[in-house]
Amino acid sequence: MQVQTPVALDIARSELTLKLVGPDGGAPTAEQGWVTLLTDLDRQTILVFDNPAVTRHRIRPGRYLVQTYLLTGDPYLPDVASLMRPSLDLTTDQALTMDARLAKPIAVSVPNPKATAIHQELGWTIRLEQPQIWGSNDPFGVLMGIPFDHLRTAQIGAGETAGFVSYVNGMWGQVRQRSLHNSPYAYRVYLYEPEKMMTGLTRDLRADDFATVRSQISADVAGVPVARTAVAHTPGNSPIYRDERNIPPSFTYDAPSIITEYYNQDKQAVWKSTSAQPRYTYYESAWTSFQPGRTYTVKWANAVAGPVFPEPNFGQQFATRYWGDLIGGPGPLHGDGTGHMGFRHVRGGSVQVNLYRNGVKVGDRNETPWVWNVPAETGDYRLAATFRSDPAFTLSTVVDAEWTFKSGHVGDGELVKLPMTAIRFTPELNINNRAPANRLFEIPISLDRQVGAAPGQTSSLTVDASFDDGKTWQQLTVQRSGEKAVVRVYNPAGTGFVSLRAAATDTSGNTVKQTIIRAYQY
């Protein structure tokens, strides 16, 4: 979003008369800090007015969101009043009064009196149109780092604004020696008001307002702590995507470990959580709603790490053909056994992706995912990827995957998910991703069609196992029912690794082959 400063040559034709009223009912004073932001909802640009002595402004006609901040008190930890008019029609002259006396306090608490508030945030988003293929195009505003007891909010003017959402978001945990590491609990709160700016908010949350989520987190790399984050949003509005300048703090934990988090559930809000060993791995959940009072158990970084096709956030994530003659892919190559989207950093490893059309290479890349221009005519494609992990990784040290499918031109603005399937192995392992030795061991398999792709049913599936890192293979007996299957492996005595290889074909002739070296250990 661009920031524009109005100048004398502005082509605006409408006049906005802006009156600012302080907490005492008087005009702005020198001790007060006032700033008003006008977000042009048609052009998605911002005008900034920071001189309260100027009351008349010439504005380009259009529909605007108007937000005024009043800062008082300690300049390092100010009291902030946020006054919001979610929609103002400036196709004609308008007069608007932003009255700080209307602002009401924000007060939110969690049931554990020992929990410390470590992040508190006030924000808004507005949906103007459906998100574009990549990412969010919803304008948003967010105020971070100001404790709730220093915030007051108000909507200016009556009525509701379609697509607008105001919210507060908070995190509470145990702080020891100024650190969140290994906090025995984490409270995550998201409360929102649809179509209005909330005028204050008081919420004394009880234990039965939260779902309990116990996460069993395995370690892909020994000795590297796991960082946990979560974000919420309201269906119909995009979440606020952040960069390193405004990201909330992470809870960190030694891994492997079992951690406890508490999530509230406000109306139709949904949560997405992430789990990462920074600079090594990244996992992300699907958007999830929780039922207050329930306890959930979730595994993260559980073997077997390999290709997955989870529910995407936006249309062209993962393997797609779009904008006529672009093909992107493949999907995530290191999702966990639960099915969380997962990626690994290359670091000291390597990755090679090749795209073939009618037997001829038409693209390659040493990173994934990637996008290639391809001929418009329908062709037979093969997308092959080999990822060799950094030596710090113990499992899924090599993931080799290959898909074949047909694809042809799609219309401008259209998007077609490629008919690709991931073969996901989900053995029951302990938190160290270890199976019992010297016994017959069952491995469930899920054949996960890419979400949104043309329907297809698996017609054949073969699975092999190796106990010498892929030098030799033993074919396993497959018991399949639809898109689920199971195989049984006799894990040898002692300690070692099992590698897995599988191939599947669907009723339309699309194929997938996967080889995972050191899929799990025994």
Coordinates of C-alpha atoms in Angstrom, one line a residue:
M1 CA 0.0 0.0 0.0
Q2 CA 1.4 3.5 -0.9
V3 CA 1.5 6.5 1.3
Q4 CA 0.7 9.8 -0.3
T5 CA 1.3 13.3 1.2
P6 CA -1.2 15.9 -0.1
V7 CA 0.3 18.9 -1.9
A8 CA -1.0 22.0 -3.5
L9 CA -1.3 20.4 -6.9
D10 CA -3.5 17.6 -5.7
I11 CA -6.3 16.9 -8.3
A12 CA -8.9 16.4 -5.5
R13 CA -12.3 18.0 -6.0
S14 CA -14.1 17.1 -2.7
E15 CA -13.5 18.9 0.5
L16 CA -13.3 17.1 3.9
T17 CA -13.7 19.3 6.9
L18 CA -12.1 17.4 9.8
K19 CA -12.9 18.4 13.4
L20 CA -10.8 16.9 16.2
V21 CA -12.2 16.9 19.7
G22 CA -9.9 16.0 22.7
P23 CA -10.8 13.9 25.8
D24 CA -11.9 17.1 27.6
G25 CA -14.2 18.2 24.8
G26 CA -11.8 20.9 23.7
A27 CA -9.7 21.5 20.6
P28 CA -6.3 19.7 20.2
T29 CA -3.5 20.9 22.4
A30 CA 0.3 21.0 21.9
E31 CA 0.7 18.1 24.4
Q32 CA -1.4 15.8 22.3
G33 CA -0.3 13.8 19.3
W34 CA -2.9 13.6 16.5
V35 CA -2.7 11.8 13.2
T36 CA -5.4 11.0 10.7
L37 CA -5.1 8.4 8.0
L38 CA -7.4 8.3 5.0
T39 CA -7.3 4.9 3.2
D40 CA -8.6 5.3 -0.4
L41 CA -10.6 2.1 -0.7
D42 CA -10.8 2.4 -4.5
R43 CA -7.1 3.0 -5.2
Q44 CA -5.7 1.4 -2.0
T45 CA -3.5 4.4 -1.2
I46 CA -3.2 6.3 2.1
L47 CA -3.3 10.1 2.9
V48 CA -1.7 11.2 6.1
F49 CA -2.8 14.4 8.0
D50 CA -0.6 15.1 11.1
N51 CA -1.3 18.8 11.6
P52 CA -4.4 19.2 13.7
A53 CA -4.5 22.9 13.0
V54 CA -5.4 22.2 9.4
T55 CA -9.1 21.3 9.3
R56 CA -10.0 21.5 5.6
H57 CA -8.5 19.0 3.1
R58 CA -9.1 18.7 -0.7
I59 CA -9.5 15.0 -1.5
R60 CA -9.9 13.0 -4.7
P61 CA -13.5 11.8 -4.9
G62 CA -14.0 8.2 -3.7
R63 CA -14.8 5.9 -0.8
Y64 CA -12.5 6.3 2.2
L65 CA -11.8 4.6 5.5
V66 CA -10.8 7.3 8.1
Q67 CA -8.8 6.5 11.2
T68 CA -7.6 9.1 13.7
Y69 CA -5.1 8.3 16.5
L70 CA -4.7 10.4 19.6
L71 CA -1.6 9.9 21.6
T72 CA -1.2 11.2 25.1
G73 CA 1.0 10.6 28.2
D74 CA 4.3 8.9 28.1
P75 CA 5.8 9.2 24.6
Y76 CA 7.5 5.8 25.1
L77 CA 4.3 4.1 26.2
P78 CA 1.5 6.4 25.2
D79 CA -2.2 6.1 25.8
V80 CA -3.8 5.7 22.4
A81 CA -7.4 6.5 21.3
S82 CA -8.3 4.9 18.0
L83 CA -11.3 6.6 16.3
M84 CA -12.5 4.9 13.1
R85 CA -15.0 5.7 10.4
P86 CA -15.0 2.5 8.3
S87 CA -16.5 4.1 5.3
L88 CA -16.9 7.7 4.2
D89 CA -18.3 8.7 0.8
L90 CA -16.2 11.6 -0.5
T91 CA -17.9 12.0 -3.8
T92 CA -19.3 15.1 -2.3
D93 CA -18.1 17.5 0.4
Q94 CA -18.2 16.1 3.9
A95 CA -17.7 17.2 7.5
L96 CA -16.5 14.7 10.0
T97 CA -15.9 15.1 13.7
M98 CA -13.5 12.7 15.4
D99 CA -14.4 12.9 19.1
A100 CA -12.0 11.2 21.6
R101 CA -14.7 11.3 24.3
L102 CA -16.5 8.5 22.5
A103 CA -13.6 6.1 22.9
K104 CA -14.0 3.2 25.4
P105 CA -11.3 1.0 27.0
I106 CA -10.1 -2.4 25.9
A107 CA -9.8 -5.0 28.7
V108 CA -9.2 -8.7 28.1
S109 CA -8.0 -11.3 30.6
V110 CA -7.3 -15.0 30.7
P111 CA -8.2 -17.5 33.5
N112 CA -4.6 -18.1 34.7
P113 CA -3.6 -15.2 37.0
K114 CA 0.0 -16.1 36.7
A115 CA 0.0 -15.7 32.9
T116 CA 1.9 -12.7 31.5
A117 CA 0.6 -10.7 28.5
I118 CA 3.4 -10.9 26.0
H119 CA 1.7 -9.6 22.9
Q120 CA -1.4 -7.4 22.5
E121 CA -2.7 -6.1 19.2
L122 CA -5.6 -4.0 17.9
G123 CA -6.4 -4.1 14.2
W124 CA -8.9 -4.1 11.3
T125 CA -9.2 -5.5 7.8
I126 CA -11.7 -4.7 5.0
R127 CA -12.6 -7.1 2.1
L128 CA -13.1 -5.1 -1.1
E129 CA -12.8 -8.0 -3.5
Q130 CA -11.8 -11.7 -3.5
P131 CA -8.1 -12.2 -2.9
Q132 CA -6.0 -12.4 -6.0
I133 CA -4.2 -15.6 -6.9
W134 CA -1.2 -14.8 -4.7
G135 CA -1.7 -13.6 -1.2
S136 CA -4.0 -11.1 0.4
N137 CA -5.2 -7.9 -1.2
D138 CA -7.3 -6.7 1.8
P139 CA -6.3 -3.3 3.2
F140 CA -5.6 -3.5 6.9
G141 CA -4.3 -1.5 9.9
V142 CA -2.7 -2.9 13.0
L143 CA -1.4 -1.3 16.2
M144 CA 1.1 -3.5 18.1
G145 CA 3.1 -3.2 21.2
I146 CA 0.6 -1.1 23.1
P147 CA -0.9 -2.9 26.1
F148 CA -4.7 -3.1 26.1
D149 CA -4.9 -1.0 29.2
H150 CA -3.4 1.9 27.2
L151 CA -6.0 1.5 24.4
R152 CA -9.4 3.1 23.8
T153 CA -11.5 2.6 20.6
A154 CA -14.6 4.0 19.0
Q155 CA -16.5 3.9 15.8
I156 CA -17.4 7.3 14.5
G157 CA -20.9 7.4 13.0
A158 CA -23.6 4.7 13.0
G159 CA -24.2 1.9 10.6
E160 CA -22.4 -1.2 9.4
T161 CA -19.7 -1.5 6.7
A162 CA -19.8 -4.7 4.6
G163 CA -16.5 -6.5 4.6
F164 CA -15.1 -4.6 7.5
V165 CA -13.8 -6.4 10.7
S166 CA -12.2 -5.0 13.8
Y167 CA -10.3 -7.3 16.2
V168 CA -8.1 -7.6 19.2
N169 CA -5.4 -10.3 19.4
G170 CA -3.4 -11.4 22.4
M171 CA -0.9 -13.9 23.7
W172 CA -0.2 -14.8 27.3
G173 CA 2.4 -17.2 28.7
Q174 CA 5.0 -17.7 31.4
V175 CA 8.0 -15.4 31.2
R176 CA 11.2 -16.6 33.0
Q177 CA 14.4 -14.6 32.8
R178 CA 12.8 -12.5 30.1
S179 CA 12.3 -15.5 28.0
L180 CA 9.3 -17.5 26.6
H181 CA 11.3 -20.6 26.2
N182 CA 9.6 -23.8 27.4
S183 CA 6.5 -21.9 28.8
P184 CA 4.2 -24.6 30.3
Y185 CA 1.2 -22.9 28.8
A186 CA 0.3 -20.4 26.0
Y187 CA -3.0 -18.6 25.7
R188 CA -4.0 -17.3 22.3
V189 CA -7.0 -14.9 22.0
Y190 CA -8.7 -13.4 19.0
L191 CA -11.9 -11.4 19.4
Y192 CA -13.6 -9.6 16.6
E193 CA -16.5 -7.3 15.6
P194 CA -17.9 -7.7 12.1
E195 CA -18.9 -4.7 10.0
K196 CA -18.0 -2.3 12.8
M197 CA -15.1 -0.7 14.7
M198 CA -15.5 -2.0 18.2
T199 CA -16.2 0.8 20.7
G200 CA -14.2 -0.6 23.6
L201 CA -14.2 -4.3 24.6
T202 CA -14.3 -5.9 28.0
R203 CA -13.9 -9.7 28.2
D204 CA -13.0 -11.7 31.3
L205 CA -12.3 -15.1 29.6
R206 CA -12.9 -18.3 31.6
A207 CA -11.3 -21.7 31.3
D208 CA -14.3 -23.0 29.4
D209 CA -13.9 -20.3 26.7
F210 CA -10.8 -22.1 25.5
A211 CA -9.9 -25.3 23.7
T212 CA -6.9 -27.2 25.0
V213 CA -4.4 -28.2 22.3
R214 CA -1.7 -30.6 23.2
S215 CA 1.0 -30.8 20.5
Q216 CA 3.5 -33.6 20.4
I217 CA 6.4 -32.0 18.5
S218 CA 9.2 -34.2 17.2
A219 CA 12.7 -32.9 16.2
D220 CA 13.8 -33.0 12.5
V221 CA 17.2 -31.7 13.6
A222 CA 18.7 -32.4 17.0
G223 CA 19.5 -29.6 19.3
V224 CA 17.5 -26.9 17.5
P225 CA 14.5 -25.4 19.4
V226 CA 11.1 -25.2 17.9
A227 CA 9.3 -21.9 17.4
R228 CA 5.5 -21.8 17.6
T229 CA 3.2 -19.1 16.2
A230 CA -0.5 -18.8 15.4
V231 CA -2.7 -16.3 13.5
A232 CA -6.5 -16.0 13.4
H233 CA -8.9 -14.4 11.0
T234 CA -12.6 -14.0 10.2
P235 CA -13.9 -16.0 7.3
G236 CA -14.4 -13.7 4.4
N237 CA -11.5 -11.5 5.4
S238 CA -7.8 -12.2 4.9
P239 CA -5.5 -12.6 7.9
I240 CA -2.9 -9.9 8.4
Y241 CA 0.3 -11.2 6.8
R242 CA 3.4 -9.9 8.5
D243 CA 7.1 -9.5 7.8
E244 CA 10.0 -9.5 10.2
R245 CA 9.3 -5.9 11.2
N246 CA 5.9 -6.5 12.8
I247 CA 5.8 -10.2 13.7
P248 CA 4.6 -11.1 17.2
P249 CA 7.0 -13.0 19.4
S250 CA 7.3 -16.8 19.2
F251 CA 7.0 -19.3 21.9
T252 CA 10.1 -21.6 21.7
Y253 CA 10.5 -25.1 23.0
D254 CA 13.2 -27.8 23.3
A255 CA 12.4 -30.6 20.9
P256 CA 11.1 -33.2 21.1
S257 CA 8.5 -32.2 23.6
I258 CA 4.8 -32.1 24.4
I259 CA 3.4 -28.6 24.8
T260 CA 0.0 -27.1 25.9
E261 CA -1.7 -24.2 24.2
Y262 CA -5.1 -22.7 24.8
Y263 CA -7.2 -21.2 21.9
N264 CA -10.4 -19.2 22.3
Q265 CA -13.2 -19.5 19.8
D266 CA -15.0 -16.3 18.9
K267 CA -18.0 -16.6 16.6
Q268 CA -16.7 -18.0 13.2
A269 CA -13.0 -17.2 13.6
V270 CA -10.4 -19.8 12.5
W271 CA -6.8 -20.3 13.6
K272 CA -3.6 -21.4 11.7
S273 CA -0.6 -22.4 13.7
T274 CA 3.0 -22.9 12.6
S275 CA 5.9 -25.0 14.0
A276 CA 9.4 -24.4 12.8
Q277 CA 13.0 -25.2 13.6
P278 CA 14.3 -21.8 12.3
R279 CA 16.6 -22.0 9.2
Y280 CA 15.8 -25.8 8.9
T281 CA 12.1 -26.6 8.8
Y282 CA 8.7 -24.9 8.6
Y283 CA 5.3 -26.6 9.1
E284 CA 1.8 -24.9 8.9
S285 CA -1.6 -26.2 9.8
A286 CA -4.8 -25.8 7.9
W287 CA -7.3 -23.1 9.1
T288 CA -9.0 -24.7 12.1
S289 CA -11.9 -23.8 14.4
F290 CA -11.8 -25.2 18.0
Q291 CA -14.7 -26.1 20.2
P292 CA -14.3 -24.5 23.7
G293 CA -14.0 -27.0 26.5
R294 CA -12.5 -29.8 24.2
T295 CA -9.0 -31.2 24.3
Y296 CA -7.2 -31.8 21.0
T297 CA -4.0 -33.8 20.4
V298 CA -1.9 -32.9 17.4
K299 CA 1.4 -34.3 16.2
W300 CA 4.0 -32.1 14.4
A301 CA 7.1 -33.1 12.5
N302 CA 6.1 -36.8 12.8
A303 CA 7.5 -39.1 10.2
V304 CA 7.1 -39.9 7.4
A305 CA 8.1 -36.5 6.0
G306 CA 7.2 -36.4 2.3
P307 CA 5.0 -34.8 -0.4
V308 CA 1.6 -33.5 0.8
F309 CA -1.3 -31.6 -0.7
P310 CA -3.0 -29.8 2.1
E311 CA -5.8 -27.2 1.7
P312 CA -4.2 -24.2 0.1
N313 CA -4.7 -20.6 1.3
F314 CA -5.0 -19.2 -2.2
G315 CA -5.6 -20.6 -5.6
Q316 CA -2.3 -21.2 -7.2
Q317 CA -0.4 -22.6 -4.3
F318 CA 1.1 -25.9 -5.0
A319 CA 0.8 -27.5 -8.5
T320 CA -1.3 -25.5 -10.9
R321 CA -1.7 -24.2 -14.4
Y322 CA -2.9 -20.6 -14.6
W323 CA -2.8 -17.3 -16.6
G324 CA -2.9 -19.3 -19.8
D325 CA 0.4 -21.1 -20.1
L326 CA 2.2 -21.0 -16.7
I327 CA 2.7 -24.2 -14.7
G328 CA 3.8 -24.1 -11.1
G329 CA 4.9 -26.8 -8.8
P330 CA 5.4 -29.2 -7.2
G331 CA 3.6 -29.1 -3.9
P332 CA 5.4 -29.2 -0.5
L333 CA 8.0 -32.0 -0.4
H334 CA 8.3 -32.3 3.4
G335 CA 4.9 -32.3 4.9
D336 CA 4.7 -34.4 8.1
G337 CA 2.8 -37.6 8.7
T338 CA -0.2 -35.6 10.0
G339 CA -0.4 -33.8 6.7
H340 CA 0.8 -30.4 7.7
M341 CA 2.3 -28.4 4.9
G342 CA 6.0 -28.6 5.3
F343 CA 9.2 -27.2 3.8
R344 CA 12.9 -27.6 4.5
H345 CA 15.6 -25.1 3.9
V346 CA 18.3 -26.4 1.5
R347 CA 21.3 -25.2 3.5
G348 CA 24.0 -27.9 2.8
G349 CA 21.7 -30.0 0.8
S350 CA 20.4 -29.7 -2.8
V351 CA 17.2 -29.7 -4.8
Q352 CA 16.6 -30.3 -8.5
V353 CA 13.2 -29.9 -10.2
N354 CA 12.7 -30.8 -13.9
L355 CA 9.6 -30.4 -16.1
Y356 CA 9.2 -32.4 -19.2
R357 CA 6.6 -32.1 -22.0
N358 CA 6.2 -35.0 -24.4
G359 CA 9.5 -36.4 -23.3
V360 CA 11.4 -33.1 -23.8
K361 CA 12.7 -31.0 -20.9
V362 CA 11.0 -27.6 -20.9
G363 CA 12.1 -26.3 -17.6
D364 CA 14.4 -26.9 -14.6
R365 CA 15.3 -25.2 -11.3
N366 CA 17.4 -25.8 -8.3
E367 CA 14.7 -24.6 -5.9
T368 CA 11.1 -25.5 -5.3
P369 CA 8.3 -24.6 -5.9
W370 CA 8.8 -22.8 -9.2
V371 CA 6.9 -21.6 -12.3
W372 CA 7.6 -22.2 -16.0
N373 CA 6.1 -20.9 -19.2
V374 CA 5.0 -23.8 -21.4
P375 CA 3.4 -24.2 -24.9
A376 CA -0.3 -23.7 -25.1
E377 CA -1.1 -27.0 -26.8
T378 CA -2.1 -29.9 -24.7
G379 CA 0.8 -32.2 -23.8
D380 CA 1.9 -35.1 -21.6
Y381 CA 3.9 -33.7 -18.7
R382 CA 6.3 -35.2 -16.2
L383 CA 7.3 -33.1 -13.1
A384 CA 10.2 -34.6 -11.2
A385 CA 11.8 -33.3 -8.0
T386 CA 14.7 -34.6 -5.9
F387 CA 15.5 -33.0 -2.6
R388 CA 18.6 -34.0 -0.7
S389 CA 18.5 -32.7 2.8
D390 CA 21.2 -31.0 4.8
P391 CA 23.4 -33.5 6.7
A392 CA 21.8 -32.3 10.0
F393 CA 18.6 -34.2 9.1
T394 CA 18.3 -37.8 10.2
L395 CA 15.1 -38.8 8.4
S396 CA 13.8 -38.3 4.9
T397 CA 17.3 -37.5 3.9
V398 CA 16.3 -37.9 0.2
V399 CA 12.8 -37.3 -1.2
D400 CA 12.4 -38.2 -4.8
A401 CA 9.0 -37.6 -6.4
E402 CA 7.7 -37.7 -9.9
W403 CA 4.2 -37.0 -11.4
T404 CA 2.8 -37.5 -14.9
F405 CA -0.3 -35.8 -16.2
K406 CA -1.9 -34.0 -19.2
S407 CA -2.2 -30.2 -19.3
G408 CA -3.3 -27.6 -21.9
H409 CA -4.0 -23.9 -22.2
V410 CA -6.4 -22.3 -19.7
G411 CA -8.2 -19.0 -20.2
D412 CA -6.9 -15.8 -18.8
G413 CA -7.8 -15.4 -15.2
E414 CA -8.5 -19.1 -14.9
L415 CA -6.6 -21.6 -12.7
V416 CA -6.6 -25.3 -13.0
K417 CA -5.2 -27.6 -10.3
L418 CA -3.0 -30.3 -11.8
P419 CA -4.3 -33.8 -11.2
M420 CA -1.6 -34.9 -8.8
T421 CA -1.6 -37.2 -5.8
A422 CA 0.7 -37.4 -2.8
I423 CA 1.3 -40.8 -1.2
R424 CA 1.4 -40.1 2.6
F425 CA 2.7 -42.7 5.0
T426 CA 1.4 -42.4 8.6
P427 CA 3.0 -45.0 10.8
E428 CA 2.4 -44.9 14.6
L429 CA 5.8 -43.8 15.9
N430 CA 7.0 -42.5 19.3
I431 CA 8.0 -38.8 19.7
N432 CA 11.5 -39.6 18.5
N433 CA 10.0 -41.0 15.2
R434 CA 11.1 -44.5 16.2
A435 CA 9.3 -47.7 15.6
P436 CA 9.7 -50.9 17.6
A437 CA 12.4 -53.3 16.3
N438 CA 12.3 -57.0 15.7
R439 CA 8.5 -57.1 15.0
L440 CA 5.9 -56.8 12.3
F441 CA 5.0 -53.1 11.9
E442 CA 1.9 -51.6 10.2
I443 CA 2.1 -48.5 8.0
P444 CA -1.1 -46.8 7.0
I445 CA -1.1 -44.9 3.7
S446 CA -3.3 -42.1 2.5
L447 CA -3.5 -41.2 -1.2
D448 CA -4.1 -37.5 -1.0
R449 CA -5.5 -35.9 -4.2
Q450 CA -4.5 -32.2 -4.6
V451 CA -7.4 -30.2 -3.3
G452 CA -9.4 -28.7 -6.2
A453 CA -8.0 -31.0 -8.9
A454 CA -10.3 -32.9 -11.2
P455 CA -11.6 -36.0 -9.3
G456 CA -9.8 -39.3 -9.8
Q457 CA -9.7 -42.6 -8.1
T458 CA -6.5 -44.7 -7.5
S459 CA -6.5 -47.8 -9.7
S460 CA -3.2 -49.3 -8.6
L461 CA -0.6 -48.9 -5.8
T462 CA 2.7 -50.7 -5.1
V463 CA 5.0 -50.2 -2.1
D464 CA 8.5 -51.4 -1.4
A465 CA 10.8 -51.2 1.6
S466 CA 14.5 -51.0 1.9
F467 CA 16.7 -51.5 5.0
D468 CA 20.0 -50.4 3.3
D469 CA 19.2 -46.9 2.2
G470 CA 17.7 -47.9 -1.1
K471 CA 20.4 -50.3 -2.4
T472 CA 17.9 -53.2 -2.4
W473 CA 14.2 -53.3 -2.1
Q474 CA 11.5 -55.7 -1.0
Q475 CA 8.0 -55.5 -2.4
L476 CA 5.3 -55.3 0.3
T477 CA 1.7 -56.6 0.2
V478 CA -0.7 -53.8 -0.2
Q479 CA -4.2 -53.9 1.3
R480 CA -6.1 -51.0 -0.3
S481 CA -9.6 -49.7 0.1
G482 CA -10.3 -46.6 -2.1
E483 CA -7.8 -43.9 -1.2
K484 CA -6.6 -45.6 1.9
A485 CA -4.2 -48.5 2.2
V486 CA -2.0 -50.4 4.7
V487 CA 1.3 -52.3 4.4
R488 CA 3.2 -54.3 7.0
V489 CA 7.0 -54.3 7.4
Y490 CA 9.1 -56.6 9.6
N491 CA 11.5 -54.2 11.3
P492 CA 14.8 -56.0 11.9
A493 CA 16.4 -56.4 15.3
G494 CA 18.8 -53.8 16.6
T495 CA 18.7 -50.2 15.2
G496 CA 18.5 -48.8 11.7
F497 CA 16.3 -47.1 9.2
V498 CA 13.5 -48.1 6.8
S499 CA 13.2 -46.5 3.4
L500 CA 9.9 -46.5 1.5
R501 CA 9.1 -46.5 -2.2
A502 CA 5.7 -46.3 -3.8
A503 CA 4.0 -45.8 -7.1
A504 CA 0.3 -45.2 -7.9
T505 CA -1.9 -44.7 -11.0
D506 CA -5.3 -43.2 -11.2
T507 CA -8.3 -44.0 -13.4
S508 CA -7.4 -41.2 -15.8
G509 CA -3.8 -42.4 -16.3
N510 CA -2.1 -39.9 -14.1
T511 CA 0.8 -41.4 -12.1
V512 CA 3.0 -40.7 -9.1
K513 CA 6.2 -42.3 -7.9
Q514 CA 7.8 -41.5 -4.5
T515 CA 11.0 -42.6 -2.9
I516 CA 11.9 -41.6 0.7
I517 CA 15.3 -42.6 2.0
R518 CA 15.3 -43.2 5.8
A519 CA 11.6 -42.7 6.2
Y520 CA 11.7 -43.7 9.8
Q521 CA 14.0 -45.4 12.3
Y522 CA 13.7 -48.5 14.5

